[in-house]
XYZ file of C-alpha atoms in Angstrom:
772
model
C 0.000 0.000 0.000
C 1.349 3.445 -0.930
C 1.861 6.178 1.638
C -0.849 8.308 0.057
C -3.431 5.554 0.160
C -2.464 4.717 3.726
C -2.961 8.341 4.826
C -6.322 8.559 3.131
C -7.372 5.304 4.776
C -6.268 6.624 8.214
C -8.092 9.903 7.770
C -11.253 8.063 6.725
C -11.142 5.942 9.869
C -10.628 8.989 12.147
C -13.450 11.119 10.746
C -16.424 9.379 12.429
C -14.891 9.728 15.918
C -16.443 13.103 16.830
C -19.766 11.835 15.551
C -19.552 8.661 17.654
C -18.661 10.724 20.736
C -21.700 12.942 20.211
C -23.863 9.859 19.752
C -22.492 8.359 22.946
C -23.118 11.616 24.832
C -26.692 11.839 23.537
C -27.303 8.210 24.477
C -26.063 8.884 28.012
C -28.266 11.971 28.341
C -31.247 9.978 27.066
C -30.535 7.159 29.521
C -30.201 9.668 32.369
C -33.519 11.363 31.519
C -35.300 8.034 31.165
C -33.868 6.848 34.480
C -34.900 10.042 36.265
C -38.379 9.964 34.700
C -38.792 6.468 36.056
C -38.321 7.583 39.649
C -41.237 7.616 42.071
C -41.227 11.326 42.838
C -41.940 12.167 39.178
C -44.856 9.744 39.224
C -46.212 11.232 42.459
C -45.944 14.812 41.140
C -47.836 13.849 37.979
C -50.477 12.027 40.031
C -50.930 14.957 42.430
C -51.080 17.507 39.614
C -53.606 15.477 37.606
C -55.873 14.893 40.575
C -55.742 18.543 41.665
C -56.805 19.646 38.177
C -59.585 17.037 38.063
C -60.856 17.975 41.542
C -60.828 21.711 40.841
C -62.515 21.251 37.446
C -65.236 19.082 38.965
C -65.808 21.529 41.815
C -65.989 24.414 39.354
C -68.448 22.611 37.049
C -70.679 21.378 39.895
C -70.664 24.842 41.538
C -71.759 26.456 38.262
C -74.492 23.834 37.941
C -75.764 24.561 41.459
C -75.658 28.299 40.736
C -77.825 27.723 37.676
C -80.172 25.579 39.776
C -80.596 28.344 42.383
C -80.892 31.044 39.665
C -83.750 29.216 37.899
C -85.528 28.810 41.235
C -85.070 32.510 42.048
C -86.202 33.718 38.613
C -89.479 31.798 38.899
C -90.295 33.291 42.310
C -94.006 34.020 42.599
C -95.075 31.130 40.366
C -95.038 28.155 42.750
C -96.086 25.410 40.260
C -93.342 26.420 37.813
C -90.860 26.756 40.682
C -91.685 23.223 41.837
C -91.395 21.869 38.294
C -87.953 23.445 37.870
C -86.811 22.430 41.382
C -87.702 18.787 40.699
C -86.855 18.372 37.012
C -83.342 19.908 37.124
C -81.817 17.309 39.521
C -83.829 14.494 37.916
C -82.318 15.234 34.492
C -78.779 15.351 35.891
C -79.121 12.205 38.025
C -80.733 10.170 35.231
C -78.054 11.390 32.811
C -75.334 10.284 35.276
C -76.998 6.886 35.697
C -77.436 6.318 31.952
C -73.928 7.540 31.076
C -72.275 5.228 33.639
C -74.412 2.282 32.537
C -73.454 2.748 28.873
C -69.772 3.645 29.312
C -68.648 1.727 32.408
C -70.984 0.172 35.026
C -67.930 -0.202 37.296
C -68.074 3.570 37.909
C -71.329 3.239 39.890
C -71.172 3.641 43.660
C -68.404 4.697 46.006
C -65.368 2.727 44.867
C -63.671 2.262 48.232
C -65.099 -1.268 48.866
C -63.796 -2.476 45.504
C -60.447 -0.786 46.084
C -60.121 -2.554 49.442
C -60.663 -5.808 47.561
C -58.044 -4.895 44.923
C -55.490 -4.041 47.609
C -56.249 -7.443 49.126
C -54.748 -9.004 45.961
C -57.878 -9.559 43.861
C -58.256 -8.280 40.307
C -61.621 -6.704 39.437
C -62.268 -6.625 35.701
C -62.443 -3.219 33.983
C -62.226 -1.406 37.319
C -59.057 0.636 36.773
C -59.553 1.589 33.121
C -59.812 4.884 31.266
C -63.480 4.185 30.489
C -64.246 3.906 34.206
C -62.368 7.188 34.769
C -64.432 9.077 32.173
C -67.708 7.616 33.475
C -66.803 8.348 37.099
C -65.737 11.955 36.503
C -68.694 12.928 34.311
C -71.244 10.978 36.369
C -69.950 12.392 39.672
C -69.906 15.965 38.338
C -73.537 15.601 37.260
C -74.484 14.045 40.615
C -72.800 16.799 42.639
C -74.315 19.469 40.401
C -77.809 18.126 41.039
C -77.782 19.123 44.717
C -78.674 15.600 45.858
C -77.151 14.368 49.149
C -74.232 12.509 47.553
C -70.543 12.966 48.322
C -67.334 12.941 46.291
C -64.844 11.416 48.725
C -65.360 7.714 47.880
C -65.543 8.231 44.103
C -62.453 10.438 44.300
C -60.464 7.603 45.827
C -61.540 5.490 42.850
C -60.634 8.257 40.364
C -57.190 8.678 41.942
C -56.630 4.909 41.759
C -57.489 4.893 38.045
C -55.069 7.802 37.503
C -52.348 5.850 39.298
C -53.018 2.720 37.221
C -52.988 4.613 33.901
C -49.874 6.583 34.898
C -48.151 3.313 35.866
C -48.757 1.951 32.385
C -47.344 5.172 30.915
C -44.316 5.218 33.259
C -43.485 1.596 32.438
C -42.054 3.014 29.178
C -39.267 4.618 31.221
C -38.840 2.092 34.008
C -39.678 -1.581 34.234
C -40.424 -1.290 37.961
C -43.898 0.034 37.069
C -44.731 -3.346 35.550
C -44.221 -4.968 38.942
C -47.521 -5.844 40.653
C -46.259 -5.251 44.193
C -44.924 -1.802 43.330
C -48.222 -0.868 41.698
C -50.084 -1.967 44.833
C -47.931 0.476 46.826
C -48.817 3.262 44.408
C -52.538 2.500 44.732
C -52.293 3.102 48.488
C -50.724 6.515 47.731
C -53.516 7.207 45.230
C -56.109 6.676 47.967
C -54.409 9.353 50.079
C -54.293 11.712 47.083
C -58.015 11.168 46.456
C -58.986 12.203 49.993
C -56.440 15.048 50.071
C -57.726 16.675 46.867
C -61.304 16.233 47.974
C -60.916 18.102 51.289
C -57.522 19.830 50.906
C -56.509 17.734 53.931
C -53.195 15.937 53.249
C -52.524 14.662 56.783
C -56.071 13.410 57.318
C -56.101 12.006 53.773
C -53.075 9.804 54.372
C -54.356 8.589 57.752
C -57.865 7.985 56.375
C -56.533 6.013 53.405
C -54.455 3.845 55.734
C -57.416 3.165 58.028
C -59.925 2.475 55.264
C -57.996 0.619 52.576
C -55.127 -1.173 54.318
C -55.253 -3.957 56.852
C -51.471 -3.711 57.128
C -49.630 -0.632 55.934
C -46.046 -0.660 54.652
C -44.047 2.192 56.176
C -42.126 2.542 52.893
C -45.310 4.058 51.397
C -45.543 6.737 54.082
C -43.388 9.352 52.358
C -45.030 8.613 48.999
C -48.499 9.168 50.443
C -47.589 12.401 52.237
C -45.615 13.807 49.306
C -48.356 13.178 46.742
C -51.199 14.216 49.084
C -49.478 17.460 50.134
C -48.613 18.375 46.557
C -52.133 17.678 45.282
C -53.813 19.568 48.170
C -51.471 22.527 47.630
C -52.195 22.740 43.885
C -55.927 22.299 44.549
C -56.007 25.322 46.869
C -53.699 27.381 44.610
C -56.186 26.872 41.768
C -58.954 28.202 44.035
C -56.898 31.308 44.781
C -56.131 31.730 41.064
C -59.868 31.540 40.306
C -60.505 34.103 43.108
C -62.610 31.586 45.075
C -60.311 32.224 48.056
C -58.072 35.111 49.094
C -55.179 32.870 50.072
C -54.462 29.201 50.799
C -56.881 28.601 53.665
C -59.048 25.768 54.960
C -62.028 24.670 52.869
C -64.620 25.431 55.597
C -62.740 27.964 57.697
C -64.121 28.678 61.167
C -63.359 31.532 63.573
C -63.856 30.029 67.021
C -62.047 31.758 69.847
C -58.720 30.166 70.703
C -58.204 31.430 74.266
C -61.012 29.400 75.811
C -62.859 27.305 73.190
C -64.643 25.014 75.680
C -64.966 24.294 79.388
C -64.493 20.983 81.195
C -68.174 21.084 82.131
C -68.971 20.705 78.423
C -67.117 17.389 78.111
C -70.212 15.306 79.100
C -72.103 16.965 76.221
C -69.272 16.072 73.830
C -69.343 12.490 75.120
C -73.128 12.340 74.556
C -72.554 13.504 70.959
C -69.970 10.739 70.445
C -72.123 7.943 71.910
C -75.263 9.119 70.087
C -73.376 9.390 66.797
C -72.144 5.818 67.344
C -75.730 4.548 67.482
C -76.853 6.781 64.607
C -73.886 5.743 62.437
C -74.574 2.044 63.012
C -78.241 2.568 62.166
C -77.253 4.461 59.003
C -75.155 1.492 57.813
C -78.002 -0.883 58.659
C -80.575 1.213 56.786
C -78.329 1.603 53.747
C -77.771 -2.161 53.587
C -81.466 -2.953 53.966
C -82.289 -0.698 51.010
C -79.648 -2.437 48.869
C -80.810 -5.915 49.922
C -84.420 -4.983 49.207
C -83.441 -3.848 45.708
C -81.651 -7.162 45.140
C -84.576 -9.354 46.140
C -86.227 -11.096 43.160
C -89.630 -9.423 43.380
C -91.861 -8.048 40.619
C -90.989 -4.477 41.634
C -87.227 -5.015 41.604
C -87.416 -6.868 38.277
C -89.323 -3.926 36.830
C -86.798 -1.413 38.213
C -83.897 -3.511 36.915
C -85.445 -3.600 33.447
C -86.099 0.164 33.440
C -82.878 1.401 35.007
C -83.676 5.113 35.060
C -86.906 4.799 37.049
C -85.262 4.134 40.426
C -82.804 7.093 40.423
C -85.513 9.308 38.916
C -88.063 8.318 41.580
C -85.584 8.772 44.456
C -84.570 12.210 43.143
C -88.216 13.208 42.677
C -89.105 12.280 46.282
C -86.043 14.003 47.797
C -86.478 17.154 45.687
C -90.178 17.300 46.624
C -89.378 17.178 50.338
C -86.670 19.853 50.041
C -88.769 22.248 47.899
C -88.230 25.594 49.758
C -91.762 27.055 49.551
C -93.137 23.666 50.639
C -91.861 21.324 53.349
C -88.299 22.456 52.652
C -88.831 25.699 54.587
C -88.942 23.614 57.806
C -85.619 21.858 57.093
C -83.469 24.503 55.336
C -84.209 22.813 52.009
C -82.914 25.716 49.940
C -79.326 25.205 51.158
C -76.926 23.225 48.994
C -74.432 20.837 50.711
C -71.545 23.322 51.049
C -73.878 26.082 52.205
C -75.199 23.691 54.870
C -71.704 23.066 56.235
C -70.692 26.730 56.255
C -73.891 27.756 58.045
C -73.750 24.933 60.613
C -70.159 25.893 61.484
C -70.864 29.608 61.990
C -70.270 31.529 65.244
C -73.848 32.651 65.825
C -76.112 31.131 68.468
C -79.404 30.738 66.587
C -81.620 30.356 69.660
C -80.594 33.852 70.785
C -81.351 35.554 67.470
C -84.521 33.598 66.681
C -87.520 35.939 66.533
C -85.350 39.073 66.480
C -83.952 41.003 63.475
C -81.164 39.096 61.726
C -77.705 40.415 62.685
C -75.341 41.530 59.912
C -73.197 38.735 58.524
C -75.762 35.994 59.193
C -75.887 35.168 55.470
C -77.144 31.716 54.519
C -77.698 30.800 58.176
C -80.997 32.696 57.980
C -82.464 29.614 56.239
C -82.434 27.858 59.632
C -84.599 30.543 61.223
C -88.371 30.389 60.685
C -90.738 33.047 62.110
C -93.217 30.462 63.409
C -91.085 27.348 64.053
C -88.393 26.790 66.689
C -84.756 26.265 65.671
C -84.814 22.943 67.531
C -87.720 21.663 65.418
C -85.985 22.696 62.187
C -82.708 21.037 63.193
C -84.485 17.884 64.350
C -86.530 17.681 61.128
C -83.363 18.235 59.099
C -81.584 15.368 60.927
C -84.502 12.944 60.501
C -85.162 13.771 56.841
C -81.525 13.951 55.762
C -80.848 10.646 57.525
C -83.075 8.528 55.300
C -82.462 10.732 52.255
C -78.703 10.173 52.508
C -79.080 6.432 53.172
C -81.319 6.007 50.119
C -79.575 8.411 47.723
C -76.245 6.619 48.149
C -77.882 3.453 46.742
C -78.706 5.129 43.407
C -76.792 3.696 40.399
C -74.561 6.778 40.015
C -71.044 7.593 41.280
C -71.668 8.690 44.847
C -69.974 8.725 48.222
C -71.514 8.794 51.677
C -68.851 10.822 53.503
C -70.209 14.327 52.843
C -73.910 13.514 53.460
C -72.974 11.832 56.747
C -70.649 14.739 57.569
C -73.540 17.214 57.142
C -75.842 14.946 59.144
C -73.371 14.796 62.033
C -72.842 18.557 61.910
C -76.603 19.141 62.173
C -76.884 16.739 65.120
C -73.929 18.385 66.864
C -75.454 21.806 66.209
C -78.719 20.619 67.769
C -76.883 19.548 70.948
C -74.940 22.831 70.921
C -78.122 24.920 70.680
C -79.644 22.902 73.544
C -76.528 23.589 75.637
C -76.730 27.306 74.757
C -80.354 27.286 75.981
C -79.455 25.471 79.211
C -76.603 27.920 79.840
C -77.899 31.182 78.310
C -75.296 33.290 80.087
C -72.414 30.908 79.355
C -70.274 28.908 81.767
C -68.529 30.554 84.729
C -64.846 29.683 85.084
C -62.321 31.473 87.281
C -64.588 34.472 87.644
C -65.064 34.857 83.869
C -68.175 33.775 81.950
C -67.576 32.039 78.609
C -70.452 31.552 76.200
C -71.322 28.270 74.496
C -70.195 27.825 70.857
C -72.810 25.707 68.982
C -70.569 25.779 65.885
C -67.888 23.873 67.802
C -70.458 21.204 68.688
C -71.318 20.947 64.977
C -67.682 20.262 64.069
C -67.448 17.574 66.758
C -70.732 15.982 65.621
C -69.517 15.898 61.987
C -66.273 14.139 62.956
C -68.041 11.664 65.276
C -70.743 10.685 62.770
C -68.328 10.118 59.875
C -66.007 8.215 62.208
C -68.883 5.948 63.291
C -69.989 5.182 59.720
C -66.482 4.587 58.331
C -64.934 3.091 61.523
C -62.024 5.544 61.407
C -60.454 7.950 63.874
C -58.729 10.116 61.265
C -61.996 11.992 60.611
C -61.019 14.165 63.601
C -57.828 15.189 61.758
C -59.793 15.793 58.531
C -62.213 18.064 60.432
C -59.303 19.928 61.971
C -57.811 20.526 58.488
C -61.200 21.383 56.961
C -61.936 24.071 59.550
C -58.365 25.307 59.969
C -58.655 25.331 63.772
C -57.200 22.922 66.269
C -59.105 24.377 69.233
C -61.612 21.505 69.526
C -59.224 18.651 68.633
C -59.242 17.087 72.137
C -63.039 16.834 72.635
C -63.276 15.864 68.963
C -60.950 12.885 69.510
C -62.934 11.838 72.598
C -66.212 11.970 70.677
C -64.796 10.099 67.649
C -63.319 7.309 69.795
C -66.584 6.884 71.720
C -68.544 6.836 68.439
C -66.205 4.162 67.070
C -66.509 2.026 70.194
C -70.301 2.013 69.934
C -70.543 1.616 66.143
C -67.975 -1.208 65.920
C -69.917 -3.181 68.489
C -73.113 -2.960 66.431
C -72.322 -2.900 62.714
C -69.496 -3.296 60.214
C -68.267 -0.133 58.539
C -70.204 1.142 55.537
C -67.459 -0.104 53.191
C -67.343 -3.591 54.746
C -71.137 -3.710 54.595
C -71.053 -3.062 50.832
C -68.312 -5.692 50.427
C -70.551 -8.239 52.177
C -73.619 -7.290 50.145
C -71.722 -7.527 46.845
C -70.042 -10.725 48.087
C -66.595 -9.561 47.061
C -63.766 -11.949 48.026
C -62.521 -9.976 51.007
C -61.378 -11.348 54.343
C -63.466 -9.955 57.239
C -61.819 -8.696 60.390
C -61.626 -10.840 63.499
C -63.902 -9.655 66.273
C -62.135 -8.135 69.259
C -62.120 -9.842 72.620
C -63.069 -13.365 71.454
C -60.756 -15.961 72.987
C -62.092 -18.572 70.545
C -59.942 -17.189 67.719
C -56.956 -18.626 69.590
C -58.724 -21.955 70.240
C -59.705 -22.670 66.636
C -56.939 -24.188 64.528
C -56.359 -24.777 60.839
C -57.139 -28.483 61.220
C -60.670 -27.531 62.262
C -61.463 -25.558 59.118
C -59.241 -27.026 56.388
C -60.483 -29.128 53.477
C -58.946 -32.572 53.768
C -59.853 -34.142 50.429
C -57.324 -32.350 48.247
C -56.928 -32.928 44.523
C -53.247 -33.271 43.620
C -50.712 -34.516 41.081
C -47.913 -36.898 41.926
C -44.545 -37.291 40.235
C -45.859 -40.589 38.742
C -49.132 -39.153 37.429
C -50.061 -39.932 33.831
C -51.463 -37.571 31.238
C -54.813 -39.318 31.642
C -54.879 -38.385 35.322
C -53.800 -34.840 34.421
C -56.635 -34.555 31.888
C -59.163 -35.818 34.430
C -57.901 -33.275 36.980
C -58.170 -30.401 34.498
C -61.701 -31.400 33.478
C -63.081 -31.937 36.982
C -61.528 -29.011 38.883
C -61.386 -25.238 38.573
C -58.262 -24.827 40.702
C -55.825 -22.127 39.597
C -52.908 -23.958 41.204
C -52.551 -27.686 41.822
C -50.280 -29.217 44.491
C -47.572 -31.693 43.461
C -46.664 -34.544 45.813
C -43.890 -37.140 45.652
C -46.277 -40.109 45.509
C -49.809 -41.065 46.526
C -48.410 -43.138 49.373
C -45.926 -40.676 50.877
C -47.910 -37.450 50.087
C -44.733 -35.378 50.582
C -45.464 -31.918 49.175
C -42.943 -30.995 46.458
C -44.533 -27.768 45.267
C -47.416 -26.405 43.239
C -48.062 -25.889 39.517
C -50.145 -23.259 37.750
C -53.196 -24.583 35.918
C -52.247 -22.667 32.769
C -48.858 -24.389 32.750
C -50.439 -27.847 33.017
C -53.031 -27.049 30.363
C -50.313 -25.917 27.942
C -48.281 -29.092 28.555
C -51.311 -31.328 28.033
C -52.404 -29.520 24.860
C -48.935 -29.826 23.379
C -48.677 -33.510 24.301
C -51.700 -34.394 22.099
C -51.114 -31.725 19.459
C -50.992 -32.508 15.696
C -47.496 -31.025 15.477
C -46.217 -33.519 18.019
C -48.004 -36.356 16.225
C -46.188 -35.441 13.009
C -42.895 -35.133 14.845
C -43.329 -38.447 16.706
C -44.372 -40.294 13.531
C -41.485 -38.818 11.634
C -39.068 -39.949 14.334
C -40.455 -43.475 14.482
C -40.903 -43.968 10.668
C -38.269 -41.985 8.791
C -39.110 -43.699 5.474
C -40.403 -41.420 2.732
C -43.548 -43.437 1.972
C -44.766 -43.668 5.523
C -43.982 -40.016 6.132
C -46.073 -38.913 3.153
C -48.874 -41.212 4.270
C -48.801 -39.767 7.800
C -48.708 -36.182 6.588
C -51.673 -36.924 4.351
C -53.537 -38.382 7.320
C -52.632 -35.405 9.477
C -53.822 -32.970 6.854
C -57.206 -34.676 6.565
C -57.501 -34.915 10.331
C -56.899 -31.199 10.908
C -58.307 -29.473 7.851
C -60.620 -31.942 6.144
C -59.482 -30.368 2.868
C -60.274 -31.682 -0.592
C -56.579 -31.744 -1.460
C -55.905 -34.731 0.746
C -59.281 -36.322 0.322
C -58.241 -38.264 -2.824
C -55.517 -39.979 -0.775
C -57.646 -40.740 2.257
C -61.289 -40.953 1.216
C -61.293 -44.720 1.224
C -60.105 -45.183 4.790
C -61.210 -42.229 6.996
C -62.360 -44.463 9.854
C -59.045 -46.251 9.825
C -57.174 -43.006 10.237
C -59.460 -41.852 13.019
C -58.837 -45.131 14.786
C -55.115 -44.571 14.389
C -55.463 -41.126 16.008
C -57.536 -42.550 18.844
C -55.107 -45.387 19.443
C -52.156 -42.988 19.435
C -53.876 -40.636 21.896
C -54.810 -43.518 24.220
C -51.235 -44.702 24.158
C -49.922 -41.213 24.903
C -52.418 -40.612 27.731
C -51.036 -43.588 29.659
C -47.498 -42.179 29.660
C -46.255 -40.402 32.842
C -46.034 -36.614 32.866
C -42.485 -35.347 32.514
C -42.331 -33.035 35.530
C -38.858 -31.805 34.559
C -40.377 -29.917 31.632
C -42.874 -28.057 33.856
C -42.252 -24.933 35.902
C -42.935 -25.826 39.533
C -43.186 -23.424 42.453
C -41.010 -25.293 44.968
C -42.141 -23.240 47.980
C -45.915 -22.715 48.081
C -47.166 -21.179 51.301
C -47.660 -23.823 53.997
C -49.212 -23.979 57.452
C -49.206 -26.658 60.101
C -52.351 -28.182 61.552
C -52.027 -26.402 64.878
C -51.768 -22.888 63.421
C -54.390 -20.794 65.220
C -57.181 -18.978 63.399
C -55.739 -15.665 64.619
C -52.311 -16.353 63.129
C -53.841 -17.694 59.909
C -55.951 -14.562 59.531
C -52.881 -12.384 60.151
C -50.798 -14.221 57.524
C -53.564 -14.165 54.912
C -54.127 -10.428 55.460
C -50.454 -9.476 55.581
C -49.317 -11.476 52.545
C -52.516 -11.248 50.488
C -52.847 -15.037 50.298
C -55.759 -16.801 48.657
C -54.956 -20.277 49.971
C -52.326 -22.178 51.902
C -51.462 -25.877 51.996
C -51.522 -27.625 55.350
C -48.670 -30.056 55.946
C -47.645 -32.409 58.733
C -43.933 -33.332 58.721
C -43.834 -32.453 55.033
C -46.974 -34.445 54.147
C -49.894 -32.721 52.456
C -52.915 -33.210 54.730
C -55.257 -30.422 53.612
C -55.720 -26.956 52.247
C -57.322 -23.832 53.688
C -58.561 -21.161 51.307
C -60.042 -17.701 51.675
C -63.518 -19.239 51.506
C -62.905 -21.536 54.466
C -61.407 -18.695 56.472
C -64.399 -16.462 55.756
C -66.801 -19.176 56.917
C -64.822 -19.759 60.076
C -64.942 -16.065 60.973
C -68.516 -15.359 59.925
C -70.205 -18.564 60.998
C -73.664 -18.932 59.520
C -74.902 -16.004 57.444
C -78.343 -14.478 57.348
C -79.554 -12.947 54.083
C -75.992 -13.043 52.848
C -74.866 -10.584 55.519
C -74.112 -10.948 59.193
C -74.416 -7.815 61.329
C -71.852 -8.813 63.918
C -70.631 -12.265 62.930
C -69.620 -14.372 65.923
C -66.677 -16.718 65.671
C -68.021 -20.152 64.814
C -66.081 -23.057 66.276
C -66.012 -26.192 64.193
C -64.106 -28.091 66.838
C -65.384 -31.493 67.874
C -65.911 -31.538 71.625
C -64.324 -34.969 71.840
C -61.321 -34.112 69.660
C -58.845 -34.938 72.411
C -60.125 -38.495 72.726
C -59.967 -38.997 68.959
C -56.731 -37.229 68.156
C -54.913 -40.506 67.366
C -57.495 -41.515 64.771
C -56.800 -40.880 61.067
C -57.859 -37.407 59.914
C -60.509 -38.717 57.525
C -62.404 -40.420 60.374
C -63.308 -37.115 62.027
C -63.858 -34.605 59.268
C -64.547 -31.189 60.714
C -64.211 -28.937 57.677
C -67.177 -26.744 56.849
C -66.833 -27.959 53.263
C -66.291 -31.635 54.105
C -69.165 -32.770 51.896
C -67.377 -31.540 48.796
C -64.850 -33.630 46.939
C -62.931 -30.658 45.655
C -61.610 -27.641 47.489
C -62.329 -24.359 45.864
C -64.983 -25.645 43.470
C -67.793 -23.647 44.998
C -70.136 -21.672 42.884
C -68.862 -18.342 41.666
C -69.798 -15.390 43.796
C -72.860 -13.603 42.598
C -72.626 -9.888 42.085
C -72.595 -7.148 39.558
C -68.823 -7.296 39.180
C -67.080 -10.299 37.661
C -64.109 -11.158 39.792
C -60.932 -12.808 38.642
C -58.423 -13.777 41.290
C -54.709 -13.635 40.691
C -51.559 -14.967 42.338
C -52.510 -18.549 43.161
C -56.192 -17.843 43.623
C -58.799 -20.396 42.823
């Protein structure tokens, strides 16, 4: 090679270097950006921002709708029939639109959403629940429902909306980071989404996180704590900034700001009144849950009326709206129960600083505003408040059963505030001059009683204590936090002894696969063991099982996972195998492709190979092309197929070619019900094998555990299910007998575990991760 050619060759090889360096630099920058975009804090910022925008937009749209509602009513003043027609038809149109839209787009958007989310966080997959269609239906349906003025809330649906946002964002973020494809990580993000939902609803980040932990999680991972607080704080901050930007608020303040005095908000002599509010709210909250469930169960009974309402879906929400709107019509009965006030106006007026009993019958003081709706020239304030409590109680219980996106938190919150206000006005009447303390007289604050009543009632219905923190953040004052906590705890003590929470009640009615809580104070949960509730007759595969046995097992069971034992005699548990894996192996074993391959291996001659291919072609396609070769002997070929299949079915399954889970979750016979419940709840298990010195002796599934906790059910729901002991009284005398001689499983009459009928309900449920 000449020097000139060598130099040209060298220069040609050096030229691309700057380009390759730039490419490498760009690739590194791209990798860095992708890595950073895949981090959790980016996800949480996007989630908080999205939810704040959605919450503000929905509030804005529903507020404009309510303004239009009040404007139409005001413009028609003087013409009562037209006023009534407008007052009734406006909410009916919106509610029926919400019902129809959700039914057509996504029926999963109906209702609260928290019960289903509790089930999802338990490890169960609900079909079509966290999809974009459900998001659209929930947002539009909820906006219409809130804009109608009906007693429905946004807190439960907002938890659902936030969960959908988290699920959709996870799918988007999986482009940048594979961690978002991990199921466990996504479960953690759903818990954060619950906190964001509550935070953007009430602008209460601390209460939102605590409420989401109490409501949705049996066991909470501390690693999610910072995620929940970060996302909830960011979303609440943006939500309030948007309000300031829209001039709805002067600065970032509480949603329902109060101005109670801070120096001496209450006296110790008022504590018995606060305790009475808590205990009474406990009873009222339990009764609310009971009434709500009875309405739902009535609508599910197969009667002529319910069949008619099911066929004509819009009649029920339309009829409920018509009745409620008729009762709240201001010139009619509504004047005796402040019917003209919309939900937010109710809260603001109930929390005000005025004592209504003192100004009743006298000229209204300046600044009274909407609170004047509670004052009637001929009716006492006590009668109006009492009527409001009674009417709103059944209205809220019934309206939350309508087939639209609706929550019960805000209606119950208003109900509790009215009850607390009633007690506060009674106290102000009993102590008209206030309470004397240290030579100074301090007047009673009925608004403070209203705040305490709101926290106690919502705490009783939801079985949470964090409602006290939410109320503190909603009002912006911590002055009544101590009596509020006392009232909420007392309300919880009473309500938990009488009824499940509203969310657990809905789970029971819908028969979702959720594990109920163990009752407190029952010693029997430590005396019942796995051997008392497990199913002993377990279907299994052994290492010597044939394909015929495998086929029989697949045809006669619906198990998602099947245990593998060493042999039928030893019953040593080796592991478990997914049903899909076994089905794929069996299908391949008898497949036409394998037949061709096997025949080709056994008869490599050209003539026989052509003959077999011809037979295979006719067997699979039945085409005319091969018919001329095989038309004379079709039965013979079919017999050959049958004989080959019979021969193959008797061969043992090659377990080395199958993916086996070598460590399925196991319990021993003497594991207590309490420990079993704890493990199932903590790990999200659907079933566990029971072994004795390595031998498979039974299986306990979610269904068996539910029956053990609930005992016998009545109408599908048990109010306070006692622990049912399945223990034989003479177990000690028979403990040396074989297990099959003293069956004590609640499902002992069944040959197969987990083959029960599918749960009835509106939602189709598919279990994942070893569920059956």
